Short mmCIF file of C-alpha atoms in Angstrom, two decimals:
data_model
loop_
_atom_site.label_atom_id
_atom_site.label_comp_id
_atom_site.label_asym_id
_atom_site.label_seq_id
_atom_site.Cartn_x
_atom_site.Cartn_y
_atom_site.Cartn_z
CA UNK D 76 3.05 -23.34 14.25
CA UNK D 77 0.59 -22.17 11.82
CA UNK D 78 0.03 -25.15 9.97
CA UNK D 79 2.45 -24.02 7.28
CA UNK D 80 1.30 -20.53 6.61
CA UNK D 81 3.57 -18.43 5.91
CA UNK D 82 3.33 -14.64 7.02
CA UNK D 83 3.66 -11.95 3.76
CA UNK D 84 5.25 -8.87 4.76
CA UNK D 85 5.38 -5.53 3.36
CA UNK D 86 6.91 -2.31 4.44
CA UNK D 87 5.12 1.05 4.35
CA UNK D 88 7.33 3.58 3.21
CA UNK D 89 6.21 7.12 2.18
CA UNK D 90 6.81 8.10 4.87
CA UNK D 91 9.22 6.24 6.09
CA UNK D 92 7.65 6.38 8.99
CA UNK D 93 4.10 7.59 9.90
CA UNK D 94 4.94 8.59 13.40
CA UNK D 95 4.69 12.83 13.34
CA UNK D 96 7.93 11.93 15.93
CA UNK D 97 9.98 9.53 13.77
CA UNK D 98 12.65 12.24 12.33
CA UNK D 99 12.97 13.77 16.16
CA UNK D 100 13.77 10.62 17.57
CA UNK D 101 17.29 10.37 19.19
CA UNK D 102 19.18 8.20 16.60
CA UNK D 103 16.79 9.21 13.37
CA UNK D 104 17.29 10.33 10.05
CA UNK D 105 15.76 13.79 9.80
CA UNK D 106 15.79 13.57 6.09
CA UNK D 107 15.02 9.96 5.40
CA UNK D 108 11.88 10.93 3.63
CA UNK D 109 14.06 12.44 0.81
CA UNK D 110 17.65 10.81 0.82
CA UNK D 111 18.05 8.47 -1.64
CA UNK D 112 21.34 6.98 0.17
CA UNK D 113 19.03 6.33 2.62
CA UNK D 114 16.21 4.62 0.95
CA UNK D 115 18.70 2.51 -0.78
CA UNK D 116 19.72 1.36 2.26
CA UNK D 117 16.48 0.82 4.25
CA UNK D 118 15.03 -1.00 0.65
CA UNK D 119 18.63 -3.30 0.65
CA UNK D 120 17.99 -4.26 4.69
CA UNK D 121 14.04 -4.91 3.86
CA UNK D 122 15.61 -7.46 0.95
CA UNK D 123 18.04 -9.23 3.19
CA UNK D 124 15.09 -9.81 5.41
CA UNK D 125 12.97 -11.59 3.13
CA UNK D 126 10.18 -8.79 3.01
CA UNK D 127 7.68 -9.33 -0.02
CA UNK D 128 7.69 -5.57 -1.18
CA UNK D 129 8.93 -2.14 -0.38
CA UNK D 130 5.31 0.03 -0.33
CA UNK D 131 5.83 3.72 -1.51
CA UNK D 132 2.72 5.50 -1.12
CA UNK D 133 2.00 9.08 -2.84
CA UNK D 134 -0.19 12.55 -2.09
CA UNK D 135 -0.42 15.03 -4.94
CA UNK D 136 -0.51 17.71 -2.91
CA UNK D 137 1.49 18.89 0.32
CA UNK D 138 -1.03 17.60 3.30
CA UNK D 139 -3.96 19.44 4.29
CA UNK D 140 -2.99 21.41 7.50
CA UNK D 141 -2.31 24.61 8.75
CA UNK D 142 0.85 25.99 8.09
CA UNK D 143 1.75 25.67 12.53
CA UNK D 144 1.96 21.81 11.87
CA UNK D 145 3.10 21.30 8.28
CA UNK D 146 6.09 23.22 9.52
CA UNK D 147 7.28 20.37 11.43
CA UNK D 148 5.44 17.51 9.21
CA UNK D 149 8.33 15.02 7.47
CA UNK D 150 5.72 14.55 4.96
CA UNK D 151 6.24 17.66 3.00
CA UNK D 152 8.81 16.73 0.86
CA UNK D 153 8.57 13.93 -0.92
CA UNK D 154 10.31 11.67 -3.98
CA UNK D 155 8.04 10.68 -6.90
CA UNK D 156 7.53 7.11 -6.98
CA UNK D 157 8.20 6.00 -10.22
CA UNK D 158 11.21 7.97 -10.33
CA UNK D 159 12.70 6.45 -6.53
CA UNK D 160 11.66 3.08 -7.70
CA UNK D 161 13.05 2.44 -10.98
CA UNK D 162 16.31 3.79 -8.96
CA UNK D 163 15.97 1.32 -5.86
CA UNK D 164 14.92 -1.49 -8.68
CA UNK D 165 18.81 -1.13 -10.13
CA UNK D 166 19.85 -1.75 -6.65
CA UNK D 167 17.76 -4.80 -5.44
CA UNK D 168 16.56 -8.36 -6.64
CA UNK D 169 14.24 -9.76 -5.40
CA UNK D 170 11.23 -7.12 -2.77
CA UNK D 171 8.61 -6.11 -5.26
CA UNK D 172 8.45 -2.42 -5.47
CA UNK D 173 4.65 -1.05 -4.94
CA UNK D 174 3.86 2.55 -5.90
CA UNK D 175 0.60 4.38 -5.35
CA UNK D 176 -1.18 6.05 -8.46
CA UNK D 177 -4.38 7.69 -8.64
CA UNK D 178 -7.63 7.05 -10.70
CA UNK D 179 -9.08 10.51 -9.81
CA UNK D 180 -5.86 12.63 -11.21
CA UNK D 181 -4.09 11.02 -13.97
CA UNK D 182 -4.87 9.42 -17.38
CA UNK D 183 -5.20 5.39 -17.77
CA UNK D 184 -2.52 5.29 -20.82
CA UNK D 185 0.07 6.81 -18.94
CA UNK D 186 -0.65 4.47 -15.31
CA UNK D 187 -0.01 1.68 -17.64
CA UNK D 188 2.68 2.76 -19.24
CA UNK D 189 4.58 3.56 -16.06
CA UNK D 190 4.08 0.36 -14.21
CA UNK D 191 4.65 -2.21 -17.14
CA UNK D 192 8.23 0.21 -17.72
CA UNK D 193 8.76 -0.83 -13.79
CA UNK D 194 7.71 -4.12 -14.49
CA UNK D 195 10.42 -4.60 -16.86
CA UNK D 196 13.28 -2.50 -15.57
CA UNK D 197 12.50 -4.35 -12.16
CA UNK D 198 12.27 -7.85 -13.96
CA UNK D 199 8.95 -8.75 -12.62
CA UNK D 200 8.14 -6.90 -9.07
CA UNK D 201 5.98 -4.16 -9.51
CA UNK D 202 2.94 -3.78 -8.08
CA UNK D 203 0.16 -0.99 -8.28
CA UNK D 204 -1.42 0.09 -5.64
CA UNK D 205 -4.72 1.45 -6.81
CA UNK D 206 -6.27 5.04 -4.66
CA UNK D 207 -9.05 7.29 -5.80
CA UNK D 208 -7.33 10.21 -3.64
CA UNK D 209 -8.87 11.26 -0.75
CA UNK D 210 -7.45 14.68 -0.11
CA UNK D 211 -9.56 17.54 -1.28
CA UNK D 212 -6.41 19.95 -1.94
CA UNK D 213 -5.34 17.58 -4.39
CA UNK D 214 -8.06 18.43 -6.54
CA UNK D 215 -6.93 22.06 -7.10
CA UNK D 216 -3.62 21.04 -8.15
CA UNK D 217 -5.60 19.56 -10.86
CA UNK D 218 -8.04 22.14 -12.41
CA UNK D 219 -10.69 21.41 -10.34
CA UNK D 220 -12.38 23.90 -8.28
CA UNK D 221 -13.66 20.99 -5.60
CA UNK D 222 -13.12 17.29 -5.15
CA UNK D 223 -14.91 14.48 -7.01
CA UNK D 224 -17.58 12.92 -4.73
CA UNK D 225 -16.75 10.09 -2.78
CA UNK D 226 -19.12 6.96 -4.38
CA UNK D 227 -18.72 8.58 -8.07
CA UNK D 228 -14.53 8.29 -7.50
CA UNK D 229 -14.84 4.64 -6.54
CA UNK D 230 -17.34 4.01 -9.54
CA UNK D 231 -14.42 6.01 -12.12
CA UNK D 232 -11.80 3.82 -10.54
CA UNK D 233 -13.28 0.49 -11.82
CA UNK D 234 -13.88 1.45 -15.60
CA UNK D 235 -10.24 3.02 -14.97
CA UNK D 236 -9.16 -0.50 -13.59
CA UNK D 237 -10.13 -2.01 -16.62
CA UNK D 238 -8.33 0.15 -19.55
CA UNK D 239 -4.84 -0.15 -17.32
CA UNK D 240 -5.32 -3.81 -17.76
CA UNK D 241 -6.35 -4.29 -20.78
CA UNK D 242 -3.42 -2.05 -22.28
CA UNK D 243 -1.37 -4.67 -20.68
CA UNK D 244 -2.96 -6.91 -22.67
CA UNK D 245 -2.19 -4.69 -25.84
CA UNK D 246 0.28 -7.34 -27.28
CA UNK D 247 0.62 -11.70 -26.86
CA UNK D 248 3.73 -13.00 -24.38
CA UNK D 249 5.21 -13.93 -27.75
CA UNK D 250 4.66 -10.97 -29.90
CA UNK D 251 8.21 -9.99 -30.01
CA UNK D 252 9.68 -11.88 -32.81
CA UNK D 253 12.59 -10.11 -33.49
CA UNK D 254 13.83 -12.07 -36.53
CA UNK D 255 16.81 -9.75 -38.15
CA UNK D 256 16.73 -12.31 -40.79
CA UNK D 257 13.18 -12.01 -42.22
CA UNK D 258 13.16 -8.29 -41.11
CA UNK D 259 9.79 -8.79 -38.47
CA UNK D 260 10.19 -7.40 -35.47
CA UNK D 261 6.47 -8.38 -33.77
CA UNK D 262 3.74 -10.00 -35.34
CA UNK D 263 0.78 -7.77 -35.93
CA UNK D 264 -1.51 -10.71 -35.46
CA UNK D 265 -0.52 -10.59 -31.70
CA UNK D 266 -1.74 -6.81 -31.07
CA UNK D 267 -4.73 -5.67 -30.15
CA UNK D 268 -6.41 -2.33 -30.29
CA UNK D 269 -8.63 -1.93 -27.14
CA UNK D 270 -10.52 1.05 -28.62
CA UNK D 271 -12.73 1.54 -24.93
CA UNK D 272 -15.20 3.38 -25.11
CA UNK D 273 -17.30 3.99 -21.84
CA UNK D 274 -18.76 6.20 -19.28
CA UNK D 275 -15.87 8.22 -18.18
CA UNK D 276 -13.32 7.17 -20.32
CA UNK D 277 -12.40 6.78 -24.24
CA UNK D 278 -8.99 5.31 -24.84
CA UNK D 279 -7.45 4.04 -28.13
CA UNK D 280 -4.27 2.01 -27.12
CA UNK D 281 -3.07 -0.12 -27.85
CA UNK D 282 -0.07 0.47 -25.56
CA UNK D 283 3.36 1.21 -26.73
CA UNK D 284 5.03 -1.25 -24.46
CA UNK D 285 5.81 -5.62 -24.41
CA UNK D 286 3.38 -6.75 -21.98
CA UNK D 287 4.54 -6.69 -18.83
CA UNK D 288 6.90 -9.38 -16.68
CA UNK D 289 4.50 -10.52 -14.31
CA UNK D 290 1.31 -10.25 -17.07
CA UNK D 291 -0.11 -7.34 -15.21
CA UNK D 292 1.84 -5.81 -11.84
CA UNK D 293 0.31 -6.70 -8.61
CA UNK D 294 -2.78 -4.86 -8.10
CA UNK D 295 -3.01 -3.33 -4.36
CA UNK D 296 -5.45 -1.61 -3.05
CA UNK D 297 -6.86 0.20 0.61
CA UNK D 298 -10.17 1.48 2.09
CA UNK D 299 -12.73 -0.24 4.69
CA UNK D 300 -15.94 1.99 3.19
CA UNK D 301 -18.56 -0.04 1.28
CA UNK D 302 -17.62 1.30 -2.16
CA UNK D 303 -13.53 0.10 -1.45
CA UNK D 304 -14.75 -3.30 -0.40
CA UNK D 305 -16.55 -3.85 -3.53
CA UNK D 306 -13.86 -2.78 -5.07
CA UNK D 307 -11.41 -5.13 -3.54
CA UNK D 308 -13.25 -7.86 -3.86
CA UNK D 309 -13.52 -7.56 -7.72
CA UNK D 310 -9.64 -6.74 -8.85
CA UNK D 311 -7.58 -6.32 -6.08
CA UNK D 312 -4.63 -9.19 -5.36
CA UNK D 313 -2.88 -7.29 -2.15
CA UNK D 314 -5.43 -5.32 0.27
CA UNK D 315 -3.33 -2.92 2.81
CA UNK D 316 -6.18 -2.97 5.59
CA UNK D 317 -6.60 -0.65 8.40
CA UNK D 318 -8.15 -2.84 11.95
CA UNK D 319 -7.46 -1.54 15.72
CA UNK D 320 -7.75 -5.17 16.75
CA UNK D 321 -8.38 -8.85 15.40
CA UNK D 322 -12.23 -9.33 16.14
CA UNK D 323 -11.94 -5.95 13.68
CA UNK D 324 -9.54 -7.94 11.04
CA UNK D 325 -11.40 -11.27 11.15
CA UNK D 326 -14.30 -9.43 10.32
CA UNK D 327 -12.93 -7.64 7.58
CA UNK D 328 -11.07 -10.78 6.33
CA UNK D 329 -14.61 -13.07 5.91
CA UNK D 330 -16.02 -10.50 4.14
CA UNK D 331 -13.61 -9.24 1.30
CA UNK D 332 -12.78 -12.94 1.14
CA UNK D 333 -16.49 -14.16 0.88
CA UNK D 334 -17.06 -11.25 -1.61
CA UNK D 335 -14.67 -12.68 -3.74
CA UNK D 336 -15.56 -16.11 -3.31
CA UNK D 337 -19.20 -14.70 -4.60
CA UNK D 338 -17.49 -13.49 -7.80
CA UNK D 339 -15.82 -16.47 -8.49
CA UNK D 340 -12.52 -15.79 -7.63
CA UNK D 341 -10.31 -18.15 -5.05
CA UNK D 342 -9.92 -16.56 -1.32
CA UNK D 343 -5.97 -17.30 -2.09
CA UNK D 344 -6.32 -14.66 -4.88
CA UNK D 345 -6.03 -11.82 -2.57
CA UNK D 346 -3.76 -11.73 0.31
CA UNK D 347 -4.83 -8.83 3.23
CA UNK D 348 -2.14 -7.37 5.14
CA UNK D 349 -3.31 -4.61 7.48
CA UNK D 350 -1.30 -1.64 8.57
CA UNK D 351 0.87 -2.52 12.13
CA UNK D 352 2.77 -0.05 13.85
CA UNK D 353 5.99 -1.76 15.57
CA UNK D 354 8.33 -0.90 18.27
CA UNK D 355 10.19 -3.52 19.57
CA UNK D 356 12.43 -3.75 22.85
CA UNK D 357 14.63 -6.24 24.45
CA UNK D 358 11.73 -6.47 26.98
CA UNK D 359 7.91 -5.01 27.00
CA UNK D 360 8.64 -2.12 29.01
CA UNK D 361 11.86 -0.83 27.13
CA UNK D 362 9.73 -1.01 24.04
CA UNK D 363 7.00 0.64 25.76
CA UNK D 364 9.28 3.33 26.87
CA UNK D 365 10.52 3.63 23.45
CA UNK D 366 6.96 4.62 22.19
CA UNK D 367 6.44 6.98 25.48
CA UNK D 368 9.49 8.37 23.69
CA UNK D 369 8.27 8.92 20.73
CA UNK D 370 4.46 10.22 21.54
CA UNK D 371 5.66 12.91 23.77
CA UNK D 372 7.77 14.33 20.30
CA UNK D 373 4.35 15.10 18.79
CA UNK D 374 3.29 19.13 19.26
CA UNK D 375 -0.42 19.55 20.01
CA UNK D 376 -0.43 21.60 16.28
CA UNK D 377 0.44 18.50 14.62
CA UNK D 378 -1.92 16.26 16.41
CA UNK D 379 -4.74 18.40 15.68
CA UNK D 380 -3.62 18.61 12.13
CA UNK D 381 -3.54 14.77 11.95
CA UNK D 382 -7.21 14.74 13.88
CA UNK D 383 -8.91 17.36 10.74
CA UNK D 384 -7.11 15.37 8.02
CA UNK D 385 -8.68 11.96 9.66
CA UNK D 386 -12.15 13.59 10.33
CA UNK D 387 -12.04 15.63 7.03
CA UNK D 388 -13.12 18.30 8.88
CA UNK D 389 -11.38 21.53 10.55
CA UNK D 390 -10.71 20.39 14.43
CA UNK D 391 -9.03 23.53 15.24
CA UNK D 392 -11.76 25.18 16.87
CA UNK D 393 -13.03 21.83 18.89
CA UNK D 394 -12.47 22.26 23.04
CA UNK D 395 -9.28 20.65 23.62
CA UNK D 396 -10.32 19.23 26.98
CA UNK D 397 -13.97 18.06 25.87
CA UNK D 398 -15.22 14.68 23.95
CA UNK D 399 -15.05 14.83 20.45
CA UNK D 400 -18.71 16.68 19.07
CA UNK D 401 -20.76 15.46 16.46
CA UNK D 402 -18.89 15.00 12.95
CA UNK D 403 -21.20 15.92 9.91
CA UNK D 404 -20.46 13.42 6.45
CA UNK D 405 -17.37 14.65 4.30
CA UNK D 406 -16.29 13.99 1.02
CA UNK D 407 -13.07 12.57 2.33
CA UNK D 408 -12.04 8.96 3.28
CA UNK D 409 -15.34 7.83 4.81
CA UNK D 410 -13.44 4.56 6.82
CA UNK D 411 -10.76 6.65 8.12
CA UNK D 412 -13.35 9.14 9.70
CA UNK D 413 -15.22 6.36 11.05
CA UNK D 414 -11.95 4.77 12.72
CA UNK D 415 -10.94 7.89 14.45
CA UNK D 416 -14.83 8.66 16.13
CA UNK D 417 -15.19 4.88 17.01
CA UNK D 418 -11.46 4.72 18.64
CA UNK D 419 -12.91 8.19 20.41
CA UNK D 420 -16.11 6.71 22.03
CA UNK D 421 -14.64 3.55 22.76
CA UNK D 422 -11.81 4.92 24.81
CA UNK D 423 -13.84 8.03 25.96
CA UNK D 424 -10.83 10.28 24.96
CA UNK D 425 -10.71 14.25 24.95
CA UNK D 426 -10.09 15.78 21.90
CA UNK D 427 -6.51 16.77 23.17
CA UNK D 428 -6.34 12.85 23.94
CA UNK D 429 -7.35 11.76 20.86
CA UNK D 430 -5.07 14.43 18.36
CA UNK D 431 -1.97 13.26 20.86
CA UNK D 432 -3.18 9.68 19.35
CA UNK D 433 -3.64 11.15 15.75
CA UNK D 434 -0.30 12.92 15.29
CA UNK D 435 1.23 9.84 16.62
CA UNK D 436 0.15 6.45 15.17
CA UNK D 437 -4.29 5.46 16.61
CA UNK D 438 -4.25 2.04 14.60
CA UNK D 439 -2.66 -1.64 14.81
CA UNK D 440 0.45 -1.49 17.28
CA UNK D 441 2.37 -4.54 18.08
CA UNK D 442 5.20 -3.00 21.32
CA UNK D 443 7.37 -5.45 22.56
CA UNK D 444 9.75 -8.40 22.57
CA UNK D 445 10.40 -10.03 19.28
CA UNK D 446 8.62 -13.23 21.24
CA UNK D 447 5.78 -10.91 22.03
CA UNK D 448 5.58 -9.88 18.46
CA UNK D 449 5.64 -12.85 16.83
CA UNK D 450 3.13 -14.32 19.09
CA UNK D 451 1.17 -11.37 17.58
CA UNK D 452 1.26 -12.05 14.23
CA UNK D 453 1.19 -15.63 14.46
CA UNK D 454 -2.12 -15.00 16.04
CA UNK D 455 -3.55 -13.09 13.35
CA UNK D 456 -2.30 -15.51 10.60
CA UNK D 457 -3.87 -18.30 12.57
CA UNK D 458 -6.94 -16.97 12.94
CA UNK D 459 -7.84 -15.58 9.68
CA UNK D 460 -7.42 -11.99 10.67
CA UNK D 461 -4.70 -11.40 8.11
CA UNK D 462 -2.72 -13.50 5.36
CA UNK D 463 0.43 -11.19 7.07
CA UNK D 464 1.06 -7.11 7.54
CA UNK D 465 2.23 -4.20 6.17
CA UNK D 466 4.81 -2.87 8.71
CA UNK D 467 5.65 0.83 9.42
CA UNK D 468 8.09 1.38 11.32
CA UNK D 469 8.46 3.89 14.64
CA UNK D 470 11.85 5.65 13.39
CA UNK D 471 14.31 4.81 10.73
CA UNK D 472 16.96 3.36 11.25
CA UNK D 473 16.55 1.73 14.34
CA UNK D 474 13.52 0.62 14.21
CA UNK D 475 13.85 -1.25 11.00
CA UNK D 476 16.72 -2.72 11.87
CA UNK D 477 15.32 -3.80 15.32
CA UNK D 478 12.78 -5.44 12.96
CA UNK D 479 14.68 -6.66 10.36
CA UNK D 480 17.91 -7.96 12.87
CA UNK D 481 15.42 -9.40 15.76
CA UNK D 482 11.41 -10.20 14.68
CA UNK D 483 12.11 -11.90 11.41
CA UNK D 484 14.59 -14.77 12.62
CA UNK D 485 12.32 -15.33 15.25
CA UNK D 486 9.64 -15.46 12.25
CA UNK D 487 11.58 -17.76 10.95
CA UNK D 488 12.44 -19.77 13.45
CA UNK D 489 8.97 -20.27 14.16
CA UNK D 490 8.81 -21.57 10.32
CA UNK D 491 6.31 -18.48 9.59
CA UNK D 492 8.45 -16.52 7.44
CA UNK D 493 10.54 -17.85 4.46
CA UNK D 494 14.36 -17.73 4.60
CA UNK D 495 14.72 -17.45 0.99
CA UNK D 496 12.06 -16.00 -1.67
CA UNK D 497 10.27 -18.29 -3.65
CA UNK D 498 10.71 -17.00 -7.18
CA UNK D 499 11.69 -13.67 -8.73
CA UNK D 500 8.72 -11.61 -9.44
CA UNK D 501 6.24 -10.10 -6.74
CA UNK D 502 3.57 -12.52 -8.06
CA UNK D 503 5.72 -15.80 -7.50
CA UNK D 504 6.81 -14.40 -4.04
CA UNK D 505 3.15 -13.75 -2.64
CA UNK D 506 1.98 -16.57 -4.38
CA UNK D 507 -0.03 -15.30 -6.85
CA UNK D 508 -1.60 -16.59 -10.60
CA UNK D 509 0.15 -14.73 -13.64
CA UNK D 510 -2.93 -13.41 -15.23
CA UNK D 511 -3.94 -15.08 -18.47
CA UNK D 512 -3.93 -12.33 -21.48
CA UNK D 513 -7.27 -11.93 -22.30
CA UNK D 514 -7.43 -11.50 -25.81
CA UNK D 515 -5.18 -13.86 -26.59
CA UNK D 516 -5.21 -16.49 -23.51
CA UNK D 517 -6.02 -19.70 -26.05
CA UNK D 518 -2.99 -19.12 -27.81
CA UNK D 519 -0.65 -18.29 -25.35
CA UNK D 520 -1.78 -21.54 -22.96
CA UNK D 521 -1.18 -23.52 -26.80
CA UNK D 522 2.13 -22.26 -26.34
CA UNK D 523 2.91 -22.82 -23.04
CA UNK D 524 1.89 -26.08 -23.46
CA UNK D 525 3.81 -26.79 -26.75
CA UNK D 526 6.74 -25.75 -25.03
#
């Protein structure tokens, strides 16, 4: 046993699965991607399992590939998240709901205004999941002629960080009076005007919203390169890591941790759960003939697809049958690109090799017996690789349910995994501080303690 930590698990679901495969798979749901019936099902099953949040992530634009493989991409229709969230958060209790929202292509005031309205409507379990948008296509659904530069996006995102939460912090917990007697509704002495004025961003507030459930929602956030480490070291609670193996995680883990530690926050204050892939079978080799299954549904125009989008560069033209060539710098994700032409070299693979790898899932993969699993993850917990894992799933709906109905009580059994969540917000459930309102933390602890 891990000495009584507990795994946190959340589910990646935009797409609901990332497999190129998953909706071809005997048994799928071709449109699970866009069914709501669906969704509310596969969010109800992740509740009754225990899992800390249902993960919707978000493009603003239809993938970048040629027309051959977006024709049989799941990924090109998609629900917004706010919109499938507030919906699933009338049909749940307790997972947190996480949305993804960038700080390249959309205005602080109306970020915070959307999450602290999930906040509320969800009673507590929202969580933000903070990306500076790495594909360049998005950019010209947005007036822009090219994309915004890799470092400068990363630099915007933390003056952006800070207006979303301090418009949280527009009013006091106990602003809203609401005396019908005396006729006051708030009390003007507990608003405040931000008025920011910066580099990149001038923004009045104060917002038009209570402040939200959990103080601010959970603040998520990805990326490996030097500028998202930073990053996620200074504000983010919930990192969604990308490692191939644990040496890879540990590494990662000491150093976002000990960046923190630096700044003066607590290692506790930020929980890393890296992306893992998981089939499981009744034994090893069903489950590895389950994946065998699923990588040989992936057309060679789709892997390639998968392999430019990665690389941020075209791959079309690249000799199938010959090593990957040299990869000039991009302004796209600059740890993904790295991943894929590391996981090339190290496994000497052919550029046919490595797109059938691409269009089907290259990272963390955990195939197996629920034992074989858990041993897995237990491993990872125990030695500081991860605080837990964001789980995507092979196919939906078997492959959640194989999850849901076989790994977790095993989990569990293994004490590892709670039976029961610990409070009702996303905060109390990952075990997480409600952030102290800034302007007006003295008062509100004088209140807390008065009461």
């Amino acid at each position: 046993m891990a000495d009584n930590k507990q795994l946190r698990l959340g589910a990646f679901m935009r797409p609901v699965s990332l497999h190129t495969g998953a909706w071809r798979y005997p048994g799928s749901y071709p449109d699970a991607n866009f069914n709501f019936a669906h969704l509310k099902r596969f969010a109800q099953t992740l509740e009754a399992a225990k899992f800390d949040a249902f993960f919707m992530a978000d493009h603003l634009a239809v993938l970048n590939m040629p027309i051959e493989a977006l024709r049989r991409s799941h990924t090109v229709t998609s629900f917004e998240p706010f919109t499938l969230l507030s919906a699933l958060a009338a049909v749940t209790d307790h997972i947190g709901l996480v949305a993804t929202a960038s700080t390249t292509f959309d205005a602080p005031y109306h970020i915070a205004r959307r999450f602290a309205s999930l906040d509320h409507i969800s009673g507590g379990r929202a969580g933000w999941n903070i990306v500076t948008t790495s594909n360049p296509d998005a950019a010209l659904n947005f007036g822009l002629d090219e994309h915004v530069e890799h470092d400068e996006r990363y630099h915007n995102a933390r003056e952006f960080y800070d207006v979303v939460t301090g418009l949280w912090d527009s009013f006091a917990d106990d602003a809203f009076i609401r005396d019908a007697e005396s006729g006051l509704y708030f009390d003007p002495a507990k608003l405040h005007v931000l008025d920011h004025k910066g580099e990149h961003l001038s923004v009045r507030g104060p917002l038009n919203i209570a402040r939200p459930v959990q103080g601010w929602p959970v603040i998520v956030q990805a990326g490996a390169s030097e500028a998202g480490r930073q990053l996620a070291a200074e504000t983010a609670e919930v990192i969604f890591a990308a490692h191939s193996d644990l040496a890879a995680g540990q590494r990662f883990f000491a150093d976002v941790k000990g960046r923190a530690q630096k700044l003066g926050r607590s290692r506790d204050d930020i929980k890393i759960l890296p992306g893992a892939f998981v089939i499981v079978g009744d034994s090893v080799e069903e489950a590895q003939a389950k994946r065998a299954k699923l990588d040989s549904l992936v057309y060679y125009e789709s892997g390639i697809a998968s392999l430019s989008i990665a690389l941020g560069h075209d791959a079309s033209g690249f000799d199938p049958d010959a090593p990957l060539p040299e990869i000039p710098e991009t302004n796209a994700s600059k740890s993904g690109r790295e991943r894929v032409i590391e996981l090339a070299r190290r496994e000497n693979l052919t550029v046919r090799q490595l797109a059938q790898r691409l269009g089907g899932y290259s990272g963390l993969a955990f195939v197996g017996t629920p034992k074989t699993i858990a041993d897995a993850m237990e491993e990872w917990l125990v030695a500081e690789g991860s605080d837990g894992f964001n789980v995507m799933f092979p196919y939906l709906p078997a492959g959640l349910d194989d999850f849901a109905e076989k790994v977790v009580p095993e989990l569990q059994r293994r004490r590892l995994f709670r039976r029961e969540y610990e409070g009702t917000t996303l905060r109390e459930n990952l075990g997480l501080k409600r952030p102290p309102n800034r302007f007006f933390e003295g008062e509100e602890a004088a209140v807390r303690k008065a009461g």
